[in-house]
Amino acid sequence: MLKSLFNWKVLLNLVIAIGVFAGLVWLTFRWLEHHTNHGQEIPVPNIVNKSIHDAVKILDDTGLEYEVDSANYNPKYRPFQVLQVYPAPGSRVKDGRTVHLTVNPRTWAPIAVPDVINKYSGLAFQRLDQVGLKIGDTIYEPSIQKDALLRILYKGNAVNPGARLPRFSIIDVVVGSGPMRNISIPNVVGLSVKEARAVIAKSMFEVGLVEHEDGSKDESDIIYYQDPASGDVRDQGMQIDLWASKKTPAELRAKVEQLNSIYRMKVDTSLPPVRYEEVQHDEPSYSAPVVPAPRRETPKPEVPKAETPKTQTATSKPAASGTEKPKTSTAAPATTKPAASTTTQQPAQKPKAKKVVVE
């Protein structure tokens, strides 16, 4: 086996295989060097703050490819001004390398108009301001939707939700001011259903029930009856019911009379008018009851009765001998007691001095 391994034919094939492998490796690296421009590097030029037209011209002269991407509009920089470059200026790259440029756009990016139709005007204004739209004039229009945003106008033309407008565009809004009062109802008898719809909408009313005499929904049928009648006054947005048919008015006379008996109220003018007199009723006057003040009784003081003292006179006896001094006897004065009072007690009175009569 060893002898067959060292045979000259085997060794020759081995040397040939090694040579072929080495040649393939060398050719591969040479091809890569040629394809990738190995050893050939180009510095990225400084094109920041230049206009996009000048930057593209410089990159074409250098042999570099480029891709342009627009950023959010910044009013501090000029339109189409190069803001960033990748790889950074001064970096060495291969010939044909793609350089990414970030450019300031010409103006703000367009934004979509939000769906605020038939919404409350206060919330609609706030939403429009959030997306970057400025409100110019506010136009008020009669509508049953009071304080609702009816339309959005841009340069005089109506704008639908979802339309794209430049950021910070000035728009006008139409807001409902409430329904109009006492509008005369138009006469649509004799018109087709299609024509009647247009007249009713133009008069700011709405089409209510549409009853076709034959049960079809043909818009070419002629209106032969309407309710309310023409000439009546109603508020804006009220509905008008219609009856339509293909027959002539003469053929529908009985139907019209039947509808009149239902929808037209007849007033009997043969009776004398009723006179209403205003009767004035005297309204009872209400006065608050007078509460008498509490009565304070003042007790009357009782006057004590003073007893009149009795004076006793001594009888003089005839003197037996000589002259005797007359004896005077004074009776003791009677003490007077004051009467006791039930309420107040009077102070005791001093007795008056008695006169002594000497006979």
mmCIF file of C-alpha atoms in Angstrom:
data_model
loop_
_atom_site.group_PDB
_atom_site.id
_atom_site.type_symbol
_atom_site.label_atom_id
_atom_site.label_comp_id
_atom_site.label_asym_id
_atom_site.label_seq_id
_atom_site.Cartn_x
_atom_site.Cartn_y
_atom_site.Cartn_z
ATOM 1 C CA MET A 1 0.000 0.000 0.000
ATOM 2 C CA LEU A 2 2.859 2.340 0.807
ATOM 3 C CA LYS A 3 4.472 1.533 -2.515
ATOM 4 C CA SER A 4 1.308 2.516 -4.380
ATOM 5 C CA LEU A 5 1.108 5.775 -2.366
ATOM 6 C CA PHE A 6 4.558 6.914 -3.424
ATOM 7 C CA ASN A 7 3.999 6.042 -7.068
ATOM 8 C CA TRP A 8 5.089 8.851 -9.348
ATOM 9 C CA LYS A 9 1.674 9.053 -10.998
ATOM 10 C CA VAL A 10 -0.045 9.617 -7.707
ATOM 11 C CA LEU A 11 2.401 12.275 -6.706
ATOM 12 C CA LEU A 12 2.015 14.004 -10.069
ATOM 13 C CA ASN A 13 -1.775 14.169 -9.699
ATOM 14 C CA LEU A 14 -1.388 15.521 -6.189
ATOM 15 C CA VAL A 15 0.947 18.284 -7.340
ATOM 16 C CA ILE A 16 -1.398 19.199 -10.203
ATOM 17 C CA ALA A 17 -4.372 19.416 -7.804
ATOM 18 C CA ILE A 18 -2.463 21.650 -5.420
ATOM 19 C CA GLY A 19 -1.445 23.916 -8.279
ATOM 20 C CA VAL A 20 -4.975 24.190 -9.581
ATOM 21 C CA PHE A 21 -6.293 25.061 -6.090
ATOM 22 C CA ALA A 22 -3.616 27.726 -5.575
ATOM 23 C CA GLY A 23 -4.379 29.218 -8.979
ATOM 24 C CA LEU A 24 -8.089 29.448 -8.201
ATOM 25 C CA VAL A 25 -7.434 31.185 -4.911
ATOM 26 C CA TRP A 26 -5.120 33.698 -6.565
ATOM 27 C CA LEU A 27 -7.590 34.440 -9.323
ATOM 28 C CA THR A 28 -10.392 34.890 -6.778
ATOM 29 C CA PHE A 29 -8.498 37.502 -4.779
ATOM 30 C CA ARG A 30 -7.451 39.312 -7.929
ATOM 31 C CA TRP A 31 -11.066 39.466 -9.049
ATOM 32 C CA LEU A 32 -12.162 40.781 -5.649
ATOM 33 C CA GLU A 33 -9.493 43.467 -5.743
ATOM 34 C CA HIS A 34 -10.621 44.556 -9.147
ATOM 35 C CA HIS A 35 -14.286 44.399 -8.303
ATOM 36 C CA THR A 36 -14.055 46.164 -4.953
ATOM 37 C CA ASN A 37 -11.361 48.618 -6.054
ATOM 38 C CA HIS A 38 -9.086 47.416 -3.327
ATOM 39 C CA GLY A 39 -6.654 50.138 -2.394
ATOM 40 C CA GLN A 40 -8.662 52.788 -4.235
ATOM 41 C CA GLU A 41 -10.519 55.017 -1.713
ATOM 42 C CA ILE A 42 -12.217 58.355 -2.281
ATOM 43 C CA PRO A 43 -12.761 60.937 0.483
ATOM 44 C CA VAL A 44 -16.381 62.005 0.979
ATOM 45 C CA PRO A 45 -16.612 65.713 0.090
ATOM 46 C CA ASN A 46 -18.090 68.202 2.547
ATOM 47 C CA ILE A 47 -21.417 69.127 1.027
ATOM 48 C CA VAL A 48 -23.298 70.008 4.233
ATOM 49 C CA ASN A 49 -25.317 73.288 4.041
ATOM 50 C CA LYS A 50 -25.009 73.289 0.257
ATOM 51 C CA SER A 51 -28.027 73.160 -1.984
ATOM 52 C CA ILE A 52 -29.042 69.766 -3.292
ATOM 53 C CA HIS A 53 -28.189 70.750 -6.874
ATOM 54 C CA ASP A 54 -24.608 71.689 -5.980
ATOM 55 C CA ALA A 55 -24.206 68.582 -3.782
ATOM 56 C CA VAL A 56 -25.342 66.225 -6.576
ATOM 57 C CA LYS A 57 -22.951 67.820 -9.036
ATOM 58 C CA ILE A 58 -19.991 67.392 -6.652
ATOM 59 C CA LEU A 59 -20.835 63.734 -5.987
ATOM 60 C CA ASP A 60 -21.130 63.006 -9.701
ATOM 61 C CA ASP A 61 -17.685 64.495 -10.327
ATOM 62 C CA THR A 62 -16.209 62.443 -7.484
ATOM 63 C CA GLY A 63 -17.724 59.197 -8.735
ATOM 64 C CA LEU A 64 -19.934 58.528 -5.715
ATOM 65 C CA GLU A 65 -23.562 57.480 -5.823
ATOM 66 C CA TYR A 66 -26.165 59.274 -3.673
ATOM 67 C CA GLU A 67 -29.609 58.854 -2.174
ATOM 68 C CA VAL A 68 -31.734 61.850 -1.152
ATOM 69 C CA ASP A 69 -34.137 61.715 1.788
ATOM 70 C CA SER A 70 -36.243 64.667 2.958
ATOM 71 C CA ALA A 71 -36.603 65.439 6.644
ATOM 72 C CA ASN A 72 -39.303 67.420 8.422
ATOM 73 C CA TYR A 73 -39.411 70.957 7.187
ATOM 74 C CA ASN A 74 -37.399 73.332 9.344
ATOM 75 C CA PRO A 75 -37.952 77.030 8.653
ATOM 76 C CA LYS A 76 -34.502 77.833 10.106
ATOM 77 C CA TYR A 77 -32.840 76.401 6.984
ATOM 78 C CA ARG A 78 -33.217 77.145 3.312
ATOM 79 C CA PRO A 79 -35.420 74.936 1.165
ATOM 80 C CA PHE A 80 -33.480 72.042 -0.463
ATOM 81 C CA GLN A 81 -30.493 72.608 1.829
ATOM 82 C CA VAL A 82 -28.360 69.558 2.712
ATOM 83 C CA LEU A 83 -28.588 68.994 6.465
ATOM 84 C CA GLN A 84 -26.715 65.689 6.982
ATOM 85 C CA VAL A 85 -24.363 63.408 5.016
ATOM 86 C CA TYR A 86 -23.600 59.734 5.709
ATOM 87 C CA PRO A 87 -20.774 58.656 5.724
ATOM 88 C CA ALA A 88 -19.528 61.813 7.373
ATOM 89 C CA PRO A 89 -17.532 64.295 5.246
ATOM 90 C CA GLY A 90 -13.831 63.361 5.154
ATOM 91 C CA SER A 91 -14.423 59.610 5.393
ATOM 92 C CA ARG A 92 -12.678 57.490 2.738
ATOM 93 C CA VAL A 93 -14.964 55.168 0.802
ATOM 94 C CA LYS A 94 -14.715 53.005 -2.294
ATOM 95 C CA ASP A 95 -15.429 54.366 -5.706
ATOM 96 C CA GLY A 96 -19.141 53.986 -6.430
ATOM 97 C CA ARG A 97 -20.157 53.948 -2.777
ATOM 98 C CA THR A 98 -23.654 55.340 -2.086
ATOM 99 C CA VAL A 99 -23.796 58.488 0.046
ATOM 100 C CA HIS A 100 -27.054 59.273 1.907
ATOM 101 C CA LEU A 101 -28.170 62.917 1.959
ATOM 102 C CA THR A 102 -30.782 64.448 4.282
ATOM 103 C CA VAL A 103 -32.312 67.533 2.687
ATOM 104 C CA ASN A 104 -34.642 70.189 4.063
ATOM 105 C CA PRO A 105 -37.855 70.089 1.975
ATOM 106 C CA ARG A 106 -39.263 73.066 0.172
ATOM 107 C CA THR A 107 -42.185 73.523 2.573
ATOM 108 C CA TRP A 108 -44.188 71.715 5.199
ATOM 109 C CA ALA A 109 -45.386 68.224 4.400
ATOM 110 C CA PRO A 110 -49.102 68.032 3.522
ATOM 111 C CA ILE A 111 -51.473 66.815 6.220
ATOM 112 C CA ALA A 112 -54.852 65.075 6.005
ATOM 113 C CA VAL A 113 -57.968 67.040 6.923
ATOM 114 C CA PRO A 114 -59.612 65.348 9.939
ATOM 115 C CA ASP A 115 -63.229 64.226 9.823
ATOM 116 C CA VAL A 116 -64.922 66.935 11.906
ATOM 117 C CA ILE A 117 -67.999 67.495 9.722
ATOM 118 C CA ASN A 118 -71.246 67.669 11.765
ATOM 119 C CA LYS A 119 -69.221 67.758 14.965
ATOM 120 C CA TYR A 120 -69.541 70.385 17.692
ATOM 121 C CA SER A 121 -67.654 73.471 16.562
ATOM 122 C CA GLY A 122 -65.605 73.816 19.771
ATOM 123 C CA LEU A 123 -64.170 70.289 19.484
ATOM 124 C CA ALA A 124 -63.753 70.645 15.703
ATOM 125 C CA PHE A 125 -61.693 73.839 16.063
ATOM 126 C CA GLN A 126 -59.448 72.152 18.628
ATOM 127 C CA ARG A 127 -58.881 69.145 16.357
ATOM 128 C CA LEU A 128 -58.050 71.313 13.337
ATOM 129 C CA ASP A 129 -55.546 73.296 15.382
ATOM 130 C CA GLN A 130 -53.870 70.102 16.585
ATOM 131 C CA VAL A 131 -53.140 68.869 13.056
ATOM 132 C CA GLY A 132 -51.714 72.264 12.050
ATOM 133 C CA LEU A 133 -54.566 73.979 10.197
ATOM 134 C CA LYS A 134 -55.321 77.628 10.930
ATOM 135 C CA ILE A 135 -58.938 78.832 11.014
ATOM 136 C CA GLY A 136 -59.596 82.042 9.084
ATOM 137 C CA ASP A 137 -63.212 83.198 8.751
ATOM 138 C CA THR A 138 -66.148 81.612 10.565
ATOM 139 C CA ILE A 139 -69.302 81.743 8.440
ATOM 140 C CA TYR A 140 -72.646 81.159 10.136
ATOM 141 C CA GLU A 141 -75.366 79.495 8.085
ATOM 142 C CA PRO A 142 -78.970 78.660 9.074
ATOM 143 C CA SER A 143 -79.208 74.980 9.942
ATOM 144 C CA ILE A 144 -81.053 72.717 12.341
ATOM 145 C CA GLN A 145 -77.621 71.603 13.559
ATOM 146 C CA LYS A 146 -76.853 74.572 15.744
ATOM 147 C CA ASP A 147 -73.154 75.135 16.594
ATOM 148 C CA ALA A 148 -72.132 72.210 14.354
ATOM 149 C CA LEU A 149 -69.354 72.469 11.747
ATOM 150 C CA LEU A 150 -71.065 72.037 8.378
ATOM 151 C CA ARG A 151 -68.288 72.568 5.801
ATOM 152 C CA ILE A 152 -64.566 73.328 5.474
ATOM 153 C CA LEU A 153 -63.480 75.753 2.771
ATOM 154 C CA TYR A 154 -59.959 76.125 1.370
ATOM 155 C CA LYS A 155 -59.509 79.035 -1.035
ATOM 156 C CA GLY A 156 -63.284 79.194 -1.461
ATOM 157 C CA ASN A 157 -63.743 75.507 -2.324
ATOM 158 C CA ALA A 158 -65.254 72.831 -0.095
ATOM 159 C CA VAL A 159 -62.742 70.305 1.252
ATOM 160 C CA ASN A 160 -63.711 66.737 2.120
ATOM 161 C CA PRO A 161 -62.255 64.892 5.127
ATOM 162 C CA GLY A 162 -59.044 63.089 4.196
ATOM 163 C CA ALA A 163 -57.909 65.674 1.626
ATOM 164 C CA ARG A 164 -54.269 66.691 2.015
ATOM 165 C CA LEU A 165 -53.411 70.341 2.556
ATOM 166 C CA PRO A 166 -50.110 72.070 3.310
ATOM 167 C CA ARG A 167 -49.384 72.416 6.980
ATOM 168 C CA PHE A 168 -50.468 75.741 8.551
ATOM 169 C CA SER A 169 -52.906 76.381 5.707
ATOM 170 C CA ILE A 170 -55.657 78.916 6.439
ATOM 171 C CA ILE A 171 -59.131 77.451 6.081
ATOM 172 C CA ASP A 172 -62.643 78.881 6.473
ATOM 173 C CA VAL A 173 -65.358 77.024 8.349
ATOM 174 C CA VAL A 174 -69.165 77.103 8.034
ATOM 175 C CA VAL A 175 -71.039 76.711 11.336
ATOM 176 C CA GLY A 176 -74.784 76.207 11.833
ATOM 177 C CA SER A 177 -76.575 79.122 13.492
ATOM 178 C CA GLY A 178 -79.822 77.289 14.234
ATOM 179 C CA PRO A 179 -83.048 76.788 12.231
ATOM 180 C CA MET A 180 -84.874 79.675 10.577
ATOM 181 C CA ARG A 181 -88.360 80.419 11.834
ATOM 182 C CA ASN A 182 -91.646 80.923 9.961
ATOM 183 C CA ILE A 183 -90.578 79.930 6.437
ATOM 184 C CA SER A 184 -93.283 79.713 3.816
ATOM 185 C CA ILE A 185 -93.815 76.200 2.479
ATOM 186 C CA PRO A 186 -93.383 75.993 -1.318
ATOM 187 C CA ASN A 187 -96.046 74.609 -3.672
ATOM 188 C CA VAL A 188 -94.827 71.378 -5.275
ATOM 189 C CA VAL A 189 -98.198 70.074 -6.525
ATOM 190 C CA GLY A 190 -97.896 69.412 -10.238
ATOM 191 C CA LEU A 191 -94.161 68.766 -10.120
ATOM 192 C CA SER A 192 -92.458 65.427 -10.434
ATOM 193 C CA VAL A 193 -91.055 63.770 -7.351
ATOM 194 C CA LYS A 194 -87.512 64.542 -8.458
ATOM 195 C CA GLU A 195 -88.302 68.218 -9.045
ATOM 196 C CA ALA A 196 -90.183 68.430 -5.749
ATOM 197 C CA ARG A 197 -87.171 67.112 -3.829
ATOM 198 C CA ALA A 198 -84.970 69.853 -5.298
ATOM 199 C CA VAL A 199 -87.495 72.602 -4.504
ATOM 200 C CA ILE A 200 -88.011 71.370 -0.944
ATOM 201 C CA ALA A 201 -84.259 71.148 -0.299
ATOM 202 C CA LYS A 202 -83.757 74.635 -1.724
ATOM 203 C CA SER A 203 -86.434 75.970 0.637
ATOM 204 C CA MET A 204 -84.537 74.435 3.591
ATOM 205 C CA PHE A 205 -87.128 71.752 4.301
ATOM 206 C CA GLU A 206 -86.853 67.974 4.214
ATOM 207 C CA VAL A 207 -88.842 65.401 2.268
ATOM 208 C CA GLY A 208 -90.878 63.179 4.550
ATOM 209 C CA LEU A 209 -93.207 60.402 3.441
ATOM 210 C CA VAL A 210 -93.519 59.900 -0.339
ATOM 211 C CA GLU A 211 -96.525 57.718 -1.130
ATOM 212 C CA HIS A 212 -96.962 56.556 -4.700
ATOM 213 C CA GLU A 213 -100.527 55.812 -5.735
ATOM 214 C CA ASP A 214 -99.564 52.678 -7.668
ATOM 215 C CA GLY A 215 -97.041 51.483 -5.065
ATOM 216 C CA SER A 216 -94.004 52.106 -7.281
ATOM 217 C CA LYS A 217 -91.067 54.403 -6.560
ATOM 218 C CA ASP A 218 -90.920 56.166 -9.894
ATOM 219 C CA GLU A 219 -89.369 59.627 -9.505
ATOM 220 C CA SER A 220 -91.283 60.848 -12.552
ATOM 221 C CA ASP A 221 -94.689 60.546 -10.830
ATOM 222 C CA ILE A 222 -96.558 63.834 -10.458
ATOM 223 C CA ILE A 223 -97.298 65.257 -7.016
ATOM 224 C CA TYR A 224 -101.047 65.679 -6.502
ATOM 225 C CA TYR A 225 -101.121 66.374 -2.765
ATOM 226 C CA GLN A 226 -98.767 67.674 -0.089
ATOM 227 C CA ASP A 227 -98.898 68.162 3.642
ATOM 228 C CA PRO A 228 -98.462 70.792 5.055
ATOM 229 C CA ALA A 229 -100.140 72.846 2.371
ATOM 230 C CA SER A 230 -98.348 75.509 0.410
ATOM 231 C CA GLY A 231 -98.403 78.921 2.039
ATOM 232 C CA ASP A 232 -98.207 77.605 5.583
ATOM 233 C CA VAL A 233 -95.250 78.663 7.662
ATOM 234 C CA ARG A 234 -92.988 76.194 9.387
ATOM 235 C CA ASP A 235 -89.514 76.146 10.891
ATOM 236 C CA GLN A 236 -86.504 75.091 8.891
ATOM 237 C CA GLY A 237 -85.941 71.350 8.711
ATOM 238 C CA MET A 238 -89.602 70.348 8.965
ATOM 239 C CA GLN A 239 -90.702 67.424 6.793
ATOM 240 C CA ILE A 240 -93.159 67.707 3.911
ATOM 241 C CA ASP A 241 -95.129 64.570 3.012
ATOM 242 C CA LEU A 242 -95.925 63.981 -0.658
ATOM 243 C CA TRP A 243 -98.475 61.924 -2.583
ATOM 244 C CA ALA A 244 -97.630 61.121 -6.202
ATOM 245 C CA SER A 245 -99.364 59.297 -9.070
ATOM 246 C CA LYS A 246 -99.421 58.948 -12.836
ATOM 247 C CA LYS A 247 -103.152 59.746 -13.003
ATOM 248 C CA THR A 248 -104.674 63.101 -13.829
ATOM 249 C CA PRO A 249 -105.979 65.421 -11.081
ATOM 250 C CA ALA A 250 -109.576 64.769 -12.237
ATOM 251 C CA GLU A 251 -109.164 61.056 -11.638
ATOM 252 C CA LEU A 252 -107.727 61.708 -8.185
ATOM 253 C CA ARG A 253 -110.411 64.152 -7.002
ATOM 254 C CA ALA A 254 -111.950 61.651 -4.612
ATOM 255 C CA LYS A 255 -108.529 60.837 -3.189
ATOM 256 C CA VAL A 256 -107.749 64.523 -2.707
ATOM 257 C CA GLU A 257 -111.044 65.091 -0.868
ATOM 258 C CA GLN A 258 -110.312 62.128 1.359
ATOM 259 C CA LEU A 259 -106.868 63.532 2.199
ATOM 260 C CA ASN A 260 -108.394 66.963 2.838
ATOM 261 C CA SER A 261 -110.764 65.458 5.369
ATOM 262 C CA ILE A 262 -107.779 63.979 7.174
ATOM 263 C CA TYR A 263 -105.129 66.712 6.923
ATOM 264 C CA ARG A 264 -107.180 69.890 6.408
ATOM 265 C CA MET A 265 -109.184 71.025 9.409
ATOM 266 C CA LYS A 266 -112.367 72.906 8.434
ATOM 267 C CA VAL A 267 -113.509 75.857 10.534
ATOM 268 C CA ASP A 268 -117.304 76.491 10.778
ATOM 269 C CA THR A 269 -117.750 80.211 10.204
ATOM 270 C CA SER A 270 -121.563 80.159 10.581
ATOM 271 C CA LEU A 271 -121.371 80.244 14.354
ATOM 272 C CA PRO A 272 -120.875 83.577 16.045
ATOM 273 C CA PRO A 273 -117.404 84.131 17.328
ATOM 274 C CA VAL A 274 -116.834 83.370 20.931
ATOM 275 C CA ARG A 275 -115.913 86.366 22.999
ATOM 276 C CA TYR A 276 -113.574 85.839 25.839
ATOM 277 C CA GLU A 277 -113.619 88.311 28.668
ATOM 278 C CA GLU A 278 -110.889 88.550 31.106
ATOM 279 C CA VAL A 279 -112.118 88.056 34.628
ATOM 280 C CA GLN A 280 -110.071 89.563 37.351
ATOM 281 C CA HIS A 281 -110.015 87.707 40.596
ATOM 282 C CA ASP A 282 -109.157 89.518 43.742
ATOM 283 C CA GLU A 283 -106.418 87.622 45.272
ATOM 284 C CA PRO A 284 -106.756 87.306 49.020
ATOM 285 C CA SER A 285 -104.218 89.354 50.855
ATOM 286 C CA TYR A 286 -102.393 87.493 53.460
ATOM 287 C CA SER A 287 -101.155 89.310 56.512
ATOM 288 C CA ALA A 288 -99.180 87.727 59.238
ATOM 289 C CA PRO A 289 -101.117 87.331 62.508
ATOM 290 C CA VAL A 290 -100.223 89.857 65.169
ATOM 291 C CA VAL A 291 -99.053 88.133 68.287
ATOM 292 C CA PRO A 292 -99.973 90.232 71.352
ATOM 293 C CA ALA A 293 -97.131 91.094 73.644
ATOM 294 C CA PRO A 294 -97.190 89.363 77.021
ATOM 295 C CA ARG A 295 -99.079 91.418 79.544
ATOM 296 C CA ARG A 296 -97.245 92.251 82.695
ATOM 297 C CA GLU A 297 -99.496 92.746 85.680
ATOM 298 C CA THR A 298 -98.323 95.275 88.209
ATOM 299 C CA PRO A 299 -99.649 94.423 91.668
ATOM 300 C CA LYS A 300 -101.486 97.259 93.333
ATOM 301 C CA PRO A 301 -100.199 98.013 96.838
ATOM 302 C CA GLU A 302 -102.828 97.786 99.517
ATOM 303 C CA VAL A 303 -103.088 100.840 101.713
ATOM 304 C CA PRO A 304 -102.997 99.776 105.377
ATOM 305 C CA LYS A 305 -105.906 100.991 107.441
ATOM 306 C CA ALA A 306 -104.761 102.945 110.480
ATOM 307 C CA GLU A 307 -106.872 102.654 113.546
ATOM 308 C CA THR A 308 -107.897 105.911 115.097
ATOM 309 C CA PRO A 309 -106.611 106.005 118.706
ATOM 310 C CA LYS A 310 -109.122 106.710 121.402
ATOM 311 C CA THR A 311 -108.304 109.577 123.772
ATOM 312 C CA GLN A 312 -109.246 109.062 127.303
ATOM 313 C CA THR A 313 -109.945 112.183 129.420
ATOM 314 C CA ALA A 314 -109.499 111.954 133.126
ATOM 315 C CA THR A 315 -112.394 113.263 135.156
ATOM 316 C CA SER A 316 -111.375 115.779 137.677
ATOM 317 C CA LYS A 317 -112.640 115.229 141.146
ATOM 318 C CA PRO A 318 -113.525 118.181 143.476
ATOM 319 C CA ALA A 319 -110.709 118.929 145.735
ATOM 320 C CA ALA A 320 -111.379 118.146 149.327
ATOM 321 C CA SER A 321 -108.893 120.336 150.773
ATOM 322 C CA GLY A 322 -106.755 122.832 149.203
ATOM 323 C CA THR A 323 -105.973 122.947 145.662
ATOM 324 C CA GLU A 324 -104.793 119.768 144.143
ATOM 325 C CA LYS A 325 -103.031 119.472 140.991
ATOM 326 C CA PRO A 326 -105.147 117.974 138.406
ATOM 327 C CA LYS A 327 -104.103 114.557 137.378
ATOM 328 C CA THR A 328 -103.783 113.932 133.785
ATOM 329 C CA SER A 329 -103.873 110.442 132.633
ATOM 330 C CA THR A 330 -102.713 109.586 129.197
ATOM 331 C CA ALA A 331 -103.879 106.400 127.649
ATOM 332 C CA ALA A 332 -101.362 104.283 125.889
ATOM 333 C CA PRO A 333 -101.637 104.651 122.209
ATOM 334 C CA ALA A 334 -102.977 101.668 120.355
ATOM 335 C CA THR A 335 -100.504 100.095 118.018
ATOM 336 C CA THR A 336 -101.589 99.817 114.414
ATOM 337 C CA LYS A 337 -100.609 96.729 112.407
ATOM 338 C CA PRO A 338 -100.247 97.139 108.709
ATOM 339 C CA ALA A 339 -102.308 94.819 106.578
ATOM 340 C CA ALA A 340 -100.324 92.083 105.022
ATOM 341 C CA SER A 341 -100.169 92.185 101.234
ATOM 342 C CA THR A 342 -100.278 89.062 99.098
ATOM 343 C CA THR A 343 -97.706 90.258 96.690
ATOM 344 C CA THR A 344 -95.564 92.972 98.306
ATOM 345 C CA GLN A 345 -95.016 93.838 101.942
ATOM 346 C CA GLN A 346 -95.213 97.535 102.820
ATOM 347 C CA PRO A 347 -92.858 98.914 105.466
ATOM 348 C CA ALA A 348 -94.397 99.627 108.920
ATOM 349 C CA GLN A 349 -95.645 103.185 109.446
ATOM 350 C CA LYS A 350 -94.671 105.194 112.482
ATOM 351 C CA PRO A 351 -97.566 106.166 114.822
ATOM 352 C CA LYS A 352 -98.462 109.820 114.876
ATOM 353 C CA ALA A 353 -98.099 111.843 118.074
ATOM 354 C CA LYS A 354 -101.287 112.206 120.083
ATOM 355 C CA LYS A 355 -102.601 115.428 121.422
ATOM 356 C CA VAL A 356 -103.298 115.572 125.174
ATOM 357 C CA VAL A 357 -106.270 117.626 126.075
ATOM 358 C CA VAL A 358 -106.177 118.958 129.601
ATOM 359 C CA GLU A 359 -109.504 119.897 131.002
#
